[in-house]
PDB file of C-alpha atoms in Angstrom:
ATOM      1  CA  MET Z  15      -9.861  21.557   8.401  1.00  0.00           C
ATOM      2  CA  ALA Z  16     -11.909  19.123   9.101  1.00  0.00           C
ATOM      3  CA  GLU Z  17     -13.541  19.320  12.829  1.00  0.00           C
ATOM      4  CA  PRO Z  18     -12.316  18.235  15.921  1.00  0.00           C
ATOM      5  CA  HIS Z  19     -12.865  14.995  17.381  1.00  0.00           C
ATOM      6  CA  PRO Z  20     -15.173  15.799  20.602  1.00  0.00           C
ATOM      7  CA  LEU Z  21     -12.803  14.167  22.482  1.00  0.00           C
ATOM      8  CA  SER Z  22      -9.991  16.298  20.976  1.00  0.00           C
ATOM      9  CA  LYS Z  23      -9.814  18.243  24.451  1.00  0.00           C
ATOM     10  CA  PHE Z  24      -9.628  15.635  26.910  1.00  0.00           C
ATOM     11  CA  TRP Z  25      -6.196  14.999  25.129  1.00  0.00           C
ATOM     12  CA  GLN Z  26      -4.373  18.190  25.159  1.00  0.00           C
ATOM     13  CA  ALA Z  27      -5.349  18.656  28.440  1.00  0.00           C
ATOM     14  CA  ALA Z  28      -3.297  15.332  29.718  1.00  0.00           C
ATOM     15  CA  TYR Z  29      -1.191  15.751  27.499  1.00  0.00           C
ATOM     16  CA  SER Z  30      -0.132  19.825  28.543  1.00  0.00           C
ATOM     17  CA  VAL Z  31      -0.058  18.067  31.978  1.00  0.00           C
ATOM     18  CA  ILE Z  32       2.823  15.525  30.939  1.00  0.00           C
ATOM     19  CA  GLN Z  33       4.213  18.449  28.798  1.00  0.00           C
ATOM     20  CA  GLU Z  34       4.793  20.163  32.513  1.00  0.00           C
ATOM     21  CA  TYR Z  35       6.074  17.090  34.248  1.00  0.00           C
ATOM     22  CA  TRP Z  36       8.739  16.707  31.450  1.00  0.00           C
ATOM     23  CA  MET Z  37       9.376  20.623  32.283  1.00  0.00           C
ATOM     24  CA  ILE Z  38       9.816  20.389  36.156  1.00  0.00           C
ATOM     25  CA  THR Z  39      11.599  17.019  35.814  1.00  0.00           C
ATOM     26  CA  GLU Z  40      13.829  16.668  32.605  1.00  0.00           C
ATOM     27  CA  PRO Z  41      16.477  19.057  34.236  1.00  0.00           C
ATOM     28  CA  ALA Z  42      17.387  16.856  37.199  1.00  0.00           C
ATOM     29  CA  ILE Z  43      17.045  13.892  35.192  1.00  0.00           C
ATOM     30  CA  GLU Z  44      19.734  15.427  31.956  1.00  0.00           C
ATOM     31  CA  ASP Z  45      21.862  16.591  35.684  1.00  0.00           C
ATOM     32  CA  ALA Z  46      21.627  12.882  37.422  1.00  0.00           C
ATOM     33  CA  ALA Z  47      22.699  11.225  34.392  1.00  0.00           C
ATOM     34  CA  ILE Z  48      26.029  13.908  33.596  1.00  0.00           C
ATOM     35  CA  HIS Z  49      27.003  13.728  37.202  1.00  0.00           C
ATOM     36  CA  ASN Z  50      26.754   9.698  37.257  1.00  0.00           C
ATOM     37  CA  ASP Z  51      27.972   8.962  33.566  1.00  0.00           C
ATOM     38  CA  ILE Z  52      24.932   7.667  32.792  1.00  0.00           C
ATOM     39  CA  PRO Z  53      23.549   7.908  28.721  1.00  0.00           C
ATOM     40  CA  ILE Z  54      21.141  10.147  28.495  1.00  0.00           C
ATOM     41  CA  GLU Z  55      19.659   8.174  25.919  1.00  0.00           C
ATOM     42  CA  LEU Z  56      18.214   5.582  28.229  1.00  0.00           C
ATOM     43  CA  TYR Z  57      15.901   7.847  29.087  1.00  0.00           C
ATOM     44  CA  TYR Z  58      14.768   8.747  26.239  1.00  0.00           C
ATOM     45  CA  TYR Z  59      14.989   5.439  24.481  1.00  0.00           C
ATOM     46  CA  GLY Z  60      12.778   3.755  27.704  1.00  0.00           C
ATOM     47  CA  GLU Z  61       9.945   4.643  25.609  1.00  0.00           C
ATOM     48  CA  LEU Z  62      10.585   2.434  23.325  1.00  0.00           C
ATOM     49  CA  GLY Z  63      11.399   0.049  25.334  1.00  0.00           C
ATOM     50  CA  LEU Z  64      14.758  -1.278  27.890  1.00  0.00           C
ATOM     51  CA  SER Z  65      14.160  -5.589  27.274  1.00  0.00           C
ATOM     52  CA  ARG Z  66      15.758  -5.263  23.320  1.00  0.00           C
ATOM     53  CA  PHE Z  67      17.445  -3.072  21.284  1.00  0.00           C
ATOM     54  CA  SER Z  68      17.274  -3.512  17.372  1.00  0.00           C
ATOM     55  CA  LEU Z  69      16.915  -1.080  14.623  1.00  0.00           C
ATOM     56  CA  GLU Z  70      13.616  -2.741  13.917  1.00  0.00           C
ATOM     57  CA  SER Z  71      11.820  -2.389  17.037  1.00  0.00           C
ATOM     58  CA  PHE Z  72      12.998   1.274  17.224  1.00  0.00           C
ATOM     59  CA  GLN Z  73      11.650   1.769  13.908  1.00  0.00           C
ATOM     60  CA  LYS Z  74       8.128   0.183  15.416  1.00  0.00           C
ATOM     61  CA  ARG Z  75       7.753   3.229  17.426  1.00  0.00           C
ATOM     62  CA  ASP Z  76       9.863   5.878  15.506  1.00  0.00           C
ATOM     63  CA  PRO Z  77       9.733   5.607  11.356  1.00  0.00           C
ATOM     64  CA  PHE Z  78      10.100   9.192  11.274  1.00  0.00           C
ATOM     65  CA  SER Z  79      14.205   9.712  12.346  1.00  0.00           C
ATOM     66  CA  ASN Z  80      17.472   8.709  10.732  1.00  0.00           C
ATOM     67  CA  PRO Z  81      17.816   5.053  11.155  1.00  0.00           C
ATOM     68  CA  GLU Z  82      21.751   5.241  11.158  1.00  0.00           C
ATOM     69  CA  GLN Z  83      21.241   7.667  14.172  1.00  0.00           C
ATOM     70  CA  PHE Z  84      20.211   4.234  16.300  1.00  0.00           C
ATOM     71  CA  GLU Z  85      23.015   2.234  15.000  1.00  0.00           C
ATOM     72  CA  LYS Z  86      25.464   4.604  15.784  1.00  0.00           C
ATOM     73  CA  LEU Z  87      23.695   5.174  19.697  1.00  0.00           C
ATOM     74  CA  PHE Z  88      24.039   1.571  20.036  1.00  0.00           C
ATOM     75  CA  ALA Z  89      27.536   1.309  18.516  1.00  0.00           C
ATOM     76  CA  ARG Z  90      28.381   3.578  21.529  1.00  0.00           C
ATOM     77  CA  LEU Z  91      26.290   1.733  24.098  1.00  0.00           C
ATOM     78  CA  ASP Z  92      27.855  -1.663  22.964  1.00  0.00           C
ATOM     79  CA  VAL Z  93      31.966  -0.215  23.892  1.00  0.00           C
ATOM     80  CA  LYS Z  94      30.333   0.937  27.336  1.00  0.00           C
ATOM     81  CA  GLY Z  95      28.634  -2.410  28.383  1.00  0.00           C
ATOM     82  CA  TRP Z  96      25.318  -1.095  28.131  1.00  0.00           C
ATOM     83  CA  ILE Z  97      23.737  -3.442  25.951  1.00  0.00           C
ATOM     84  CA  GLU Z  98      25.241  -6.540  24.498  1.00  0.00           C
ATOM     85  CA  PRO Z  99      24.865  -8.227  21.220  1.00  0.00           C
ATOM     86  CA  GLN Z 100      23.050 -11.163  19.924  1.00  0.00           C
ATOM     87  CA  HIS Z 101      23.515 -12.938  17.677  1.00  0.00           C
ATOM     88  CA  ASP Z 102      20.853 -11.630  15.241  1.00  0.00           C
ATOM     89  CA  GLU Z 103      21.597  -8.029  14.617  1.00  0.00           C
ATOM     90  CA  GLY Z 104      20.046  -6.671  18.229  1.00  0.00           C
ATOM     91  CA  TYR Z 105      21.206  -6.152  21.528  1.00  0.00           C
ATOM     92  CA  ALA Z 106      20.312  -7.382  25.082  1.00  0.00           C
ATOM     93  CA  VAL Z 107      19.607  -4.393  27.400  1.00  0.00           C
ATOM     94  CA  THR Z 108      21.648  -5.004  30.764  1.00  0.00           C
ATOM     95  CA  GLU Z 109      20.317  -4.994  34.014  1.00  0.00           C
ATOM     96  CA  MET Z 110      22.535  -1.784  34.850  1.00  0.00           C
ATOM     97  CA  ALA Z 111      21.469   0.081  32.255  1.00  0.00           C
ATOM     98  CA  ARG Z 112      17.707  -1.086  33.701  1.00  0.00           C
ATOM     99  CA  ALA Z 113      19.333   0.539  37.011  1.00  0.00           C
ATOM    100  CA  GLY Z 114      20.839   2.979  35.434  1.00  0.00           C
ATOM    101  CA  ALA Z 115      17.792   4.487  33.828  1.00  0.00           C
ATOM    102  CA  LYS Z 116      15.382   3.971  36.721  1.00  0.00           C
ATOM    103  CA  PHE Z 117      17.513   5.938  38.982  1.00  0.00           C
ATOM    104  CA  ILE Z 118      18.117   9.068  36.477  1.00  0.00           C
ATOM    105  CA  ILE Z 119      13.635   8.755  36.178  1.00  0.00           C
ATOM    106  CA  MET Z 120      13.631   8.848  39.732  1.00  0.00           C
ATOM    107  CA  SER Z 121      15.849  11.391  39.998  1.00  0.00           C
ATOM    108  CA  GLY Z 122      14.195  13.592  38.268  1.00  0.00           C
ATOM    109  CA  ASP Z 123      10.404  12.231  39.889  1.00  0.00           C
ATOM    110  CA  ALA Z 124      12.083  13.492  43.194  1.00  0.00           C
ATOM    111  CA  THR Z 125      11.553  17.556  41.509  1.00  0.00           C
ATOM    112  CA  LEU Z 126       8.073  16.273  41.823  1.00  0.00           C
ATOM    113  CA  PRO Z 127       5.941  18.386  44.938  1.00  0.00           C
ATOM    114  CA  PRO Z 128       4.555  16.421  47.581  1.00  0.00           C
ATOM    115  CA  GLU Z 129       0.969  15.060  47.612  1.00  0.00           C
ATOM    116  CA  GLU Z 130       0.776  18.451  50.050  1.00  0.00           C
ATOM    117  CA  ALA Z 131       1.204  20.559  47.821  1.00  0.00           C
ATOM    118  CA  PHE Z 132      -2.394  20.125  45.931  1.00  0.00           C
ATOM    119  CA  PRO Z 133      -5.055  20.130  48.748  1.00  0.00           C
ATOM    120  CA  GLU Z 134      -7.532  21.441  46.656  1.00  0.00           C
ATOM    121  CA  ILE Z 135      -7.363  18.661  43.537  1.00  0.00           C
ATOM    122  CA  ASP Z 136      -8.098  15.118  44.617  1.00  0.00           C
ATOM    123  CA  LEU Z 137      -5.134  13.159  42.876  1.00  0.00           C
ATOM    124  CA  GLU Z 138      -6.192   9.618  44.049  1.00  0.00           C
ATOM    125  CA  ARG Z 139      -9.201  10.333  42.004  1.00  0.00           C
ATOM    126  CA  LEU Z 140      -7.479  11.682  38.921  1.00  0.00           C
ATOM    127  CA  LYS Z 141      -5.279   9.184  39.238  1.00  0.00           C
ATOM    128  CA  VAL Z 142      -8.540   6.913  39.182  1.00  0.00           C
ATOM    129  CA  LEU Z 143     -10.109   7.971  35.833  1.00  0.00           C
ATOM    130  CA  VAL Z 144      -6.826   7.557  34.218  1.00  0.00           C
ATOM    131  CA  LYS Z 145      -6.235   4.278  35.087  1.00  0.00           C
ATOM    132  CA  ARG Z 146      -9.704   3.397  33.616  1.00  0.00           C
ATOM    133  CA  ILE Z 147      -9.015   4.514  29.989  1.00  0.00           C
ATOM    134  CA  VAL Z 148      -5.061   3.075  30.516  1.00  0.00           C
ATOM    135  CA  VAL Z 149      -7.548  -0.699  31.421  1.00  0.00           C
ATOM    136  CA  ALA Z 150      -9.978  -0.014  28.417  1.00  0.00           C
ATOM    137  CA  ASN Z 151      -6.660   0.678  25.997  1.00  0.00           C
ATOM    138  CA  ASP Z 152      -5.439  -2.764  26.861  1.00  0.00           C
ATOM    139  CA  GLY Z 153      -9.018  -4.923  26.949  1.00  0.00           C
ATOM    140  CA  ALA Z 154      -9.352  -2.859  23.030  1.00  0.00           C
ATOM    141  CA  PRO Z 155      -9.360  -4.485  20.330  1.00  0.00           C
ATOM    142  CA  GLU Z 156      -6.811  -3.951  17.281  1.00  0.00           C
ATOM    143  CA  PRO Z 157      -6.017  -2.730  15.701  1.00  0.00           C
ATOM    144  CA  PRO Z 158      -4.293  -0.356  17.220  1.00  0.00           C
ATOM    145  CA  GLU Z 159      -1.695  -2.983  17.530  1.00  0.00           C
ATOM    146  CA  LYS Z 160      -0.469  -2.305  21.101  1.00  0.00           C
ATOM    147  CA  TRP Z 161       3.852  -2.152  20.698  1.00  0.00           C
ATOM    148  CA  ALA Z 162       4.517   1.295  22.772  1.00  0.00           C
ATOM    149  CA  ILE Z 163       2.024   1.003  25.285  1.00  0.00           C
ATOM    150  CA  ALA Z 164       3.343  -2.473  25.691  1.00  0.00           C
ATOM    151  CA  HIS Z 165       6.962  -2.091  25.731  1.00  0.00           C
ATOM    152  CA  ARG Z 166       7.404   1.205  27.701  1.00  0.00           C
ATOM    153  CA  PHE Z 167      10.023   1.575  30.832  1.00  0.00           C
ATOM    154  CA  ARG Z 168       7.814   1.789  34.097  1.00  0.00           C
ATOM    155  CA  VAL Z 169       9.584   3.017  36.817  1.00  0.00           C
ATOM    156  CA  ALA Z 170       6.355   3.471  39.455  1.00  0.00           C
ATOM    157  CA  ASN Z 171       5.049   0.934  41.578  1.00  0.00           C
ATOM    158  CA  ARG Z 172       2.456   0.687  44.483  1.00  0.00           C
ATOM    159  CA  ALA Z 173       4.413   2.279  46.844  1.00  0.00           C
ATOM    160  CA  SER Z 174       5.390   5.266  44.619  1.00  0.00           C
ATOM    161  CA  PRO Z 175       4.266   8.532  45.143  1.00  0.00           C
ATOM    162  CA  VAL Z 176       0.427   9.229  43.505  1.00  0.00           C
ATOM    163  CA  LEU Z 177       1.477  12.039  41.174  1.00  0.00           C
ATOM    164  CA  VAL Z 178       4.470   9.729  39.939  1.00  0.00           C
ATOM    165  CA  LYS Z 179       1.494   7.538  39.270  1.00  0.00           C
ATOM    166  CA  ILE Z 180      -0.617   9.503  37.630  1.00  0.00           C
ATOM    167  CA  ARG Z 181       2.696  10.900  35.699  1.00  0.00           C
ATOM    168  CA  GLU Z 182       2.826   7.182  34.483  1.00  0.00           C
ATOM    169  CA  TYR Z 183      -0.675   6.441  33.747  1.00  0.00           C
ATOM    170  CA  LEU Z 184      -0.929   9.479  31.790  1.00  0.00           C
ATOM    171  CA  MET Z 185       1.833   7.996  29.011  1.00  0.00           C
ATOM    172  CA  ASP Z 186       0.746   5.298  28.781  1.00  0.00           C
ATOM    173  CA  LEU Z 187      -2.017   7.005  27.095  1.00  0.00           C
ATOM    174  CA  PHE Z 188       0.898   9.237  25.352  1.00  0.00           C
ATOM    175  CA  ALA Z 189       1.960   5.441  23.983  1.00  0.00           C
ATOM    176  CA  TYR Z 190      -1.178   4.491  22.627  1.00  0.00           C
ATOM    177  CA  ARG Z 191      -1.766   7.729  21.096  1.00  0.00           C
ATOM    178  CA  ASP Z 192       1.517   6.947  19.081  1.00  0.00           C
ATOM    179  CA  ASP Z 193      -0.053   2.952  18.709  1.00  0.00           C
ATOM    180  CA  SER Z 194      -2.865   4.370  16.977  1.00  0.00           C
ATOM    181  CA  HIS Z 195      -1.451   7.431  14.976  1.00  0.00           C
ATOM    182  CA  LEU Z 196       1.522   5.059  13.502  1.00  0.00           C
ATOM    183  CA  ALA Z 197      -2.182   2.386  13.154  1.00  0.00           C
ATOM    184  CA  ALA Z 198      -3.627   4.336  10.817  1.00  0.00           C
ATOM    185  CA  ALA Z 199      -0.566   6.303   9.106  1.00  0.00           C
ATOM    186  CA  ARG Z 200       2.173   2.923   8.316  1.00  0.00           C
ATOM    187  CA  PRO Z 201      -0.099   1.609   5.297  1.00  0.00           C
ATOM    188  CA  HIS Z 202       0.624   4.784   3.686  1.00  0.00           C
ATOM    189  CA  PHE Z 203       4.171   5.068   4.092  1.00  0.00           C
ATOM    190  CA  ASN Z 204       5.126   1.565   4.936  1.00  0.00           C
ATOM    191  CA  ASP Z 205       9.236   2.079   5.020  1.00  0.00           C
ATOM    192  CA  ALA Z 206       8.770   5.509   3.812  1.00  0.00           C
ATOM    193  CA  GLY Z 207       9.057   7.622   6.618  1.00  0.00           C
ATOM    194  CA  ILE Z 208      10.625  10.307   6.419  1.00  0.00           C
ATOM    195  CA  VAL Z 209       7.971  11.172   2.868  1.00  0.00           C
ATOM    196  CA  TRP Z 210       5.393  11.212   5.426  1.00  0.00           C
ATOM    197  CA  LEU Z 211       7.474  13.066   7.819  1.00  0.00           C
ATOM    198  CA  THR Z 212       7.440  15.682   5.400  1.00  0.00           C
ATOM    199  CA  LEU Z 213       3.750  15.871   4.347  1.00  0.00           C
ATOM    200  CA  GLY Z 214       2.962  16.127   8.401  1.00  0.00           C
ATOM    201  CA  ALA Z 215       5.484  19.251   7.942  1.00  0.00           C
ATOM    202  CA  ALA Z 216       3.887  21.590   5.186  1.00  0.00           C
ATOM    203  CA  TRP Z 217       0.432  20.044   6.873  1.00  0.00           C
ATOM    204  CA  GLU Z 218       1.192  22.133   9.725  1.00  0.00           C
ATOM    205  CA  ALA Z 219       4.229  25.138   8.725  1.00  0.00           C
ATOM    206  CA  GLY Z 220       2.653  25.607   4.978  1.00  0.00           C
ATOM    207  CA  ALA Z 221       5.590  25.611   2.440  1.00  0.00           C
ATOM    208  CA  VAL Z 222       8.555  24.083   3.467  1.00  0.00           C
ATOM    209  CA  SER Z 223      11.826  23.540   1.482  1.00  0.00           C
ATOM    210  CA  ALA Z 224      14.553  20.867   2.486  1.00  0.00           C
ATOM    211  CA  GLU Z 225      16.949  23.209   3.945  1.00  0.00           C
ATOM    212  CA  LYS Z 226      14.214  24.225   5.795  1.00  0.00           C
ATOM    213  CA  LEU Z 227      13.536  20.371   7.522  1.00  0.00           C
ATOM    214  CA  ALA Z 228      16.641  19.869   8.340  1.00  0.00           C
ATOM    215  CA  GLU Z 229      17.129  22.823  10.562  1.00  0.00           C
ATOM    216  CA  ALA Z 230      14.032  22.644  11.787  1.00  0.00           C
ATOM    217  CA  LEU Z 231      13.977  18.522  12.121  1.00  0.00           C
ATOM    218  CA  THR Z 232      17.327  18.107  13.207  1.00  0.00           C
ATOM    219  CA  PHE Z 233      16.703  15.645  16.380  1.00  0.00           C
ATOM    220  CA  ARG Z 234      15.341  12.949  13.326  1.00  0.00           C
ATOM    221  CA  GLY Z 235      19.476  12.945  11.859  1.00  0.00           C
ATOM    222  CA  TYR Z 236      18.026  13.600   8.162  1.00  0.00           C
ATOM    223  CA  ASP Z 237      20.185  16.509   6.348  1.00  0.00           C
ATOM    224  CA  ALA Z 238      18.928  18.258   3.445  1.00  0.00           C
ATOM    225  CA  ASP Z 239      20.111  16.363   1.109  1.00  0.00           C
ATOM    226  CA  ASP Z 240      18.190  13.563   2.499  1.00  0.00           C
ATOM    227  CA  TYR Z 241      14.975  15.644   2.647  1.00  0.00           C
ATOM    228  CA  GLU Z 242      15.159  17.023  -0.974  1.00  0.00           C
ATOM    229  CA  VAL Z 243      14.793  13.518  -2.006  1.00  0.00           C
ATOM    230  CA  ALA Z 244      11.783  12.891   0.035  1.00  0.00           C
ATOM    231  CA  LEU Z 245       9.807  15.788  -1.195  1.00  0.00           C
ATOM    232  CA  GLN Z 246      10.064  14.951  -4.928  1.00  0.00           C
ATOM    233  CA  ALA Z 247       8.753  11.846  -3.988  1.00  0.00           C
ATOM    234  CA  ALA Z 248       5.675  13.055  -1.619  1.00  0.00           C
ATOM    235  CA  LYS Z 249       5.249  15.346  -4.994  1.00  0.00           C
ATOM    236  CA  GLU Z 250       5.391  12.252  -7.014  1.00  0.00           C
ATOM    237  CA  ILE Z 251       2.736  10.524  -4.988  1.00  0.00           C
ATOM    238  CA  GLY Z 252       0.273  13.923  -5.106  1.00  0.00           C
ATOM    239  CA  TRP Z 253       1.349  14.499  -1.661  1.00  0.00           C
ATOM    240  CA  LEU Z 254       2.692  18.090  -2.312  1.00  0.00           C
ATOM    241  CA  GLU Z 255       3.322  20.152  -5.121  1.00  0.00           C
ATOM    242  CA  GLU Z 256       5.967  23.019  -5.942  1.00  0.00           C
ATOM    243  CA  THR Z 257       5.293  26.508  -4.812  1.00  0.00           C
ATOM    244  CA  GLU Z 258       6.288  29.638  -7.109  1.00  0.00           C
ATOM    245  CA  SER Z 259       9.581  29.821  -4.517  1.00  0.00           C
ATOM    246  CA  PRO Z 260      12.381  27.221  -5.797  1.00  0.00           C
ATOM    247  CA  GLY Z 261      12.950  24.812  -3.961  1.00  0.00           C
ATOM    248  CA  ALA Z 262       9.273  24.705  -1.434  1.00  0.00           C
ATOM    249  CA  PHE Z 263       6.674  22.432  -1.515  1.00  0.00           C
ATOM    250  CA  ARG Z 264       3.549  22.719  -0.523  1.00  0.00           C
ATOM    251  CA  ILE Z 265       0.279  19.894   0.552  1.00  0.00           C
ATOM    252  CA  SER Z 266      -1.328  18.973  -2.246  1.00  0.00           C
ATOM    253  CA  GLN Z 267      -5.258  18.566  -2.131  1.00  0.00           C
ATOM    254  CA  LYS Z 268      -4.956  15.255  -2.189  1.00  0.00           C
ATOM    255  CA  GLY Z 269      -2.219  15.565   1.192  1.00  0.00           C
ATOM    256  CA  LYS Z 270      -4.097  17.474   3.185  1.00  0.00           C
ATOM    257  CA  GLU Z 271      -7.426  14.906   2.721  1.00  0.00           C
ATOM    258  CA  LEU Z 272      -5.362  12.202   3.368  1.00  0.00           C
ATOM    259  CA  ARG Z 273      -3.728  13.822   6.498  1.00  0.00           C
ATOM    260  CA  GLU Z 274      -7.221  14.708   7.683  1.00  0.00           C
ATOM    261  CA  GLN Z 275      -8.330  11.118   6.903  1.00  0.00           C
ATOM    262  CA  VAL Z 276      -5.498   9.579   9.018  1.00  0.00           C
ATOM    263  CA  GLU Z 277      -5.860  11.820  11.746  1.00  0.00           C
ATOM    264  CA  ALA Z 278      -9.739  11.024  12.029  1.00  0.00           C
ATOM    265  CA  GLN Z 279      -8.660   7.413  12.057  1.00  0.00           C
ATOM    266  CA  THR Z 280      -5.930   7.993  15.151  1.00  0.00           C
ATOM    267  CA  ASP Z 281      -9.051   9.363  16.602  1.00  0.00           C
ATOM    268  CA  ASP Z 282     -11.266   6.553  16.339  1.00  0.00           C
ATOM    269  CA  TYR Z 283      -8.757   4.254  17.554  1.00  0.00           C
ATOM    270  CA  PHE Z 284      -7.636   6.144  20.202  1.00  0.00           C
ATOM    271  CA  TYR Z 285     -10.987   7.442  21.808  1.00  0.00           C
ATOM    272  CA  ALA Z 286     -12.659   4.162  21.492  1.00  0.00           C
ATOM    273  CA  PRO Z 287     -11.681   2.851  25.098  1.00  0.00           C
ATOM    274  CA  TRP Z 288     -12.736   6.290  26.148  1.00  0.00           C
ATOM    275  CA  SER Z 289     -16.069   5.376  26.851  1.00  0.00           C
ATOM    276  CA  ALA Z 290     -15.597   3.612  29.568  1.00  0.00           C
ATOM    277  CA  LEU Z 291     -15.787   6.899  31.112  1.00  0.00           C
ATOM    278  CA  THR Z 292     -19.338   8.778  31.082  1.00  0.00           C
ATOM    279  CA  GLN Z 293     -19.460  11.808  30.316  1.00  0.00           C
ATOM    280  CA  ASP Z 294     -19.595  12.909  33.739  1.00  0.00           C
ATOM    281  CA  GLU Z 295     -16.819  11.442  34.261  1.00  0.00           C
ATOM    282  CA  LEU Z 296     -14.963  13.238  31.630  1.00  0.00           C
ATOM    283  CA  ASP Z 297     -15.909  15.977  32.755  1.00  0.00           C
ATOM    284  CA  GLU Z 298     -14.560  15.603  35.568  1.00  0.00           C
ATOM    285  CA  LEU Z 299     -11.165  13.855  34.360  1.00  0.00           C
ATOM    286  CA  TYR Z 300     -11.401  17.170  32.321  1.00  0.00           C
ATOM    287  CA  ASP Z 301     -11.385  19.193  34.862  1.00  0.00           C
ATOM    288  CA  LEU Z 302      -8.602  17.605  37.873  1.00  0.00           C
ATOM    289  CA  LEU Z 303      -6.292  17.471  34.517  1.00  0.00           C
ATOM    290  CA  ILE Z 304      -6.761  21.121  34.106  1.00  0.00           C
ATOM    291  CA  ARG Z 305      -6.698  22.232  38.100  1.00  0.00           C
ATOM    292  CA  LEU Z 306      -2.893  19.690  37.863  1.00  0.00           C
ATOM    293  CA  ARG Z 307      -1.342  21.493  34.848  1.00  0.00           C
ATOM    294  CA  GLU Z 308      -2.321  25.036  36.655  1.00  0.00           C
ATOM    295  CA  ARG Z 309      -1.227  24.343  39.813  1.00  0.00           C
ATOM    296  CA  LEU Z 310       2.328  22.549  39.058  1.00  0.00           C
ATOM    297  CA  ARG Z 311       2.550  25.549  36.471  1.00  0.00           C
ATOM    298  CA  GLU Z 312       1.915  27.998  39.122  1.00  0.00           C
ATOM    299  CA  ILE Z 313       4.975  26.267  41.393  1.00  0.00           C
ATOM    300  CA  ARG Z 314       7.370  25.422  38.442  1.00  0.00           C
ATOM    301  CA  LYS Z 315       7.223  29.268  38.002  1.00  0.00           C
ATOM    302  CA  THR Z 316       7.414  29.750  41.573  1.00  0.00           C
ATOM    303  CA  ALA Z 317      10.301  27.833  41.466  1.00  0.00           C
ATOM    304  CA  SER Z 318      12.626  29.952  39.015  1.00  0.00           C
ATOM    305  CA  ASP Z 319      11.947  32.590  40.181  1.00  0.00           C
ATOM    306  CA  SER Z 320      13.471  32.026  43.151  1.00  0.00           C
ATOM    307  CA  ARG Z 321      16.301  31.141  42.328  1.00  0.00           C
ATOM    308  CA  PHE Z 322      16.459  34.841  40.271  1.00  0.00           C
TER     309      PHE Z 322
END
């Protein structure tokens, strides 16, 4: 296993804070969507942009899911008037859809603790440090192509609470991480995202089979037959090899080396703009992220316990 990037702990800390945000806000987002008859997909796919929907644009950030499920989504949203068909096979996202997405996201944000709940954490300073990395991302040379960070739907503005602004900047980092990974990985799989998906699953989980992949990755929209074809393709190009168990595959040495090469390239792209911060500032950022994560976790668990 390759050595982790020297800055990996900083992104891991940032991502753990994002996860705490999700656990606090998403129940309220889902409730608001249900009670106001707003498609929850407008929240999930807002990360792919809420100006135009198309198969091509969705696959820019998510080449790993079955495109058929995107087409079915477009049909449902079109019938309800959330998107409008265009002449180029894409769809214009309506103002009603953007307003609906903003409403349910802000319903989730309303459940975030007030700034007063963090008396020992300098939230403004954390916001400034994360924003500086985001600004550095904007000014960084390509690759990576800055598709995800340019297209994602944002709700925070100047008047938003500082905790919401921090969330928005962290999600910008998340988008740039995706941009970085796709810039490193896409040359190896082109349009065959499902084949790359099988390599990643074997790299992380060891032996995999078509049935296990279909069960574990239901959100990708592929069935076992699809994964069987992809596994065989990955075997033919030398990324996977068969195990002693029928229908099971593990990562080959070639596949392992390729995956590690792509992860290293992802890190090189992603962390290059972090040089905007000094080592002391990075250490300060890490400390603030960890303290914010622990405080959010404490508040979330206290709220959960109080409901019983």
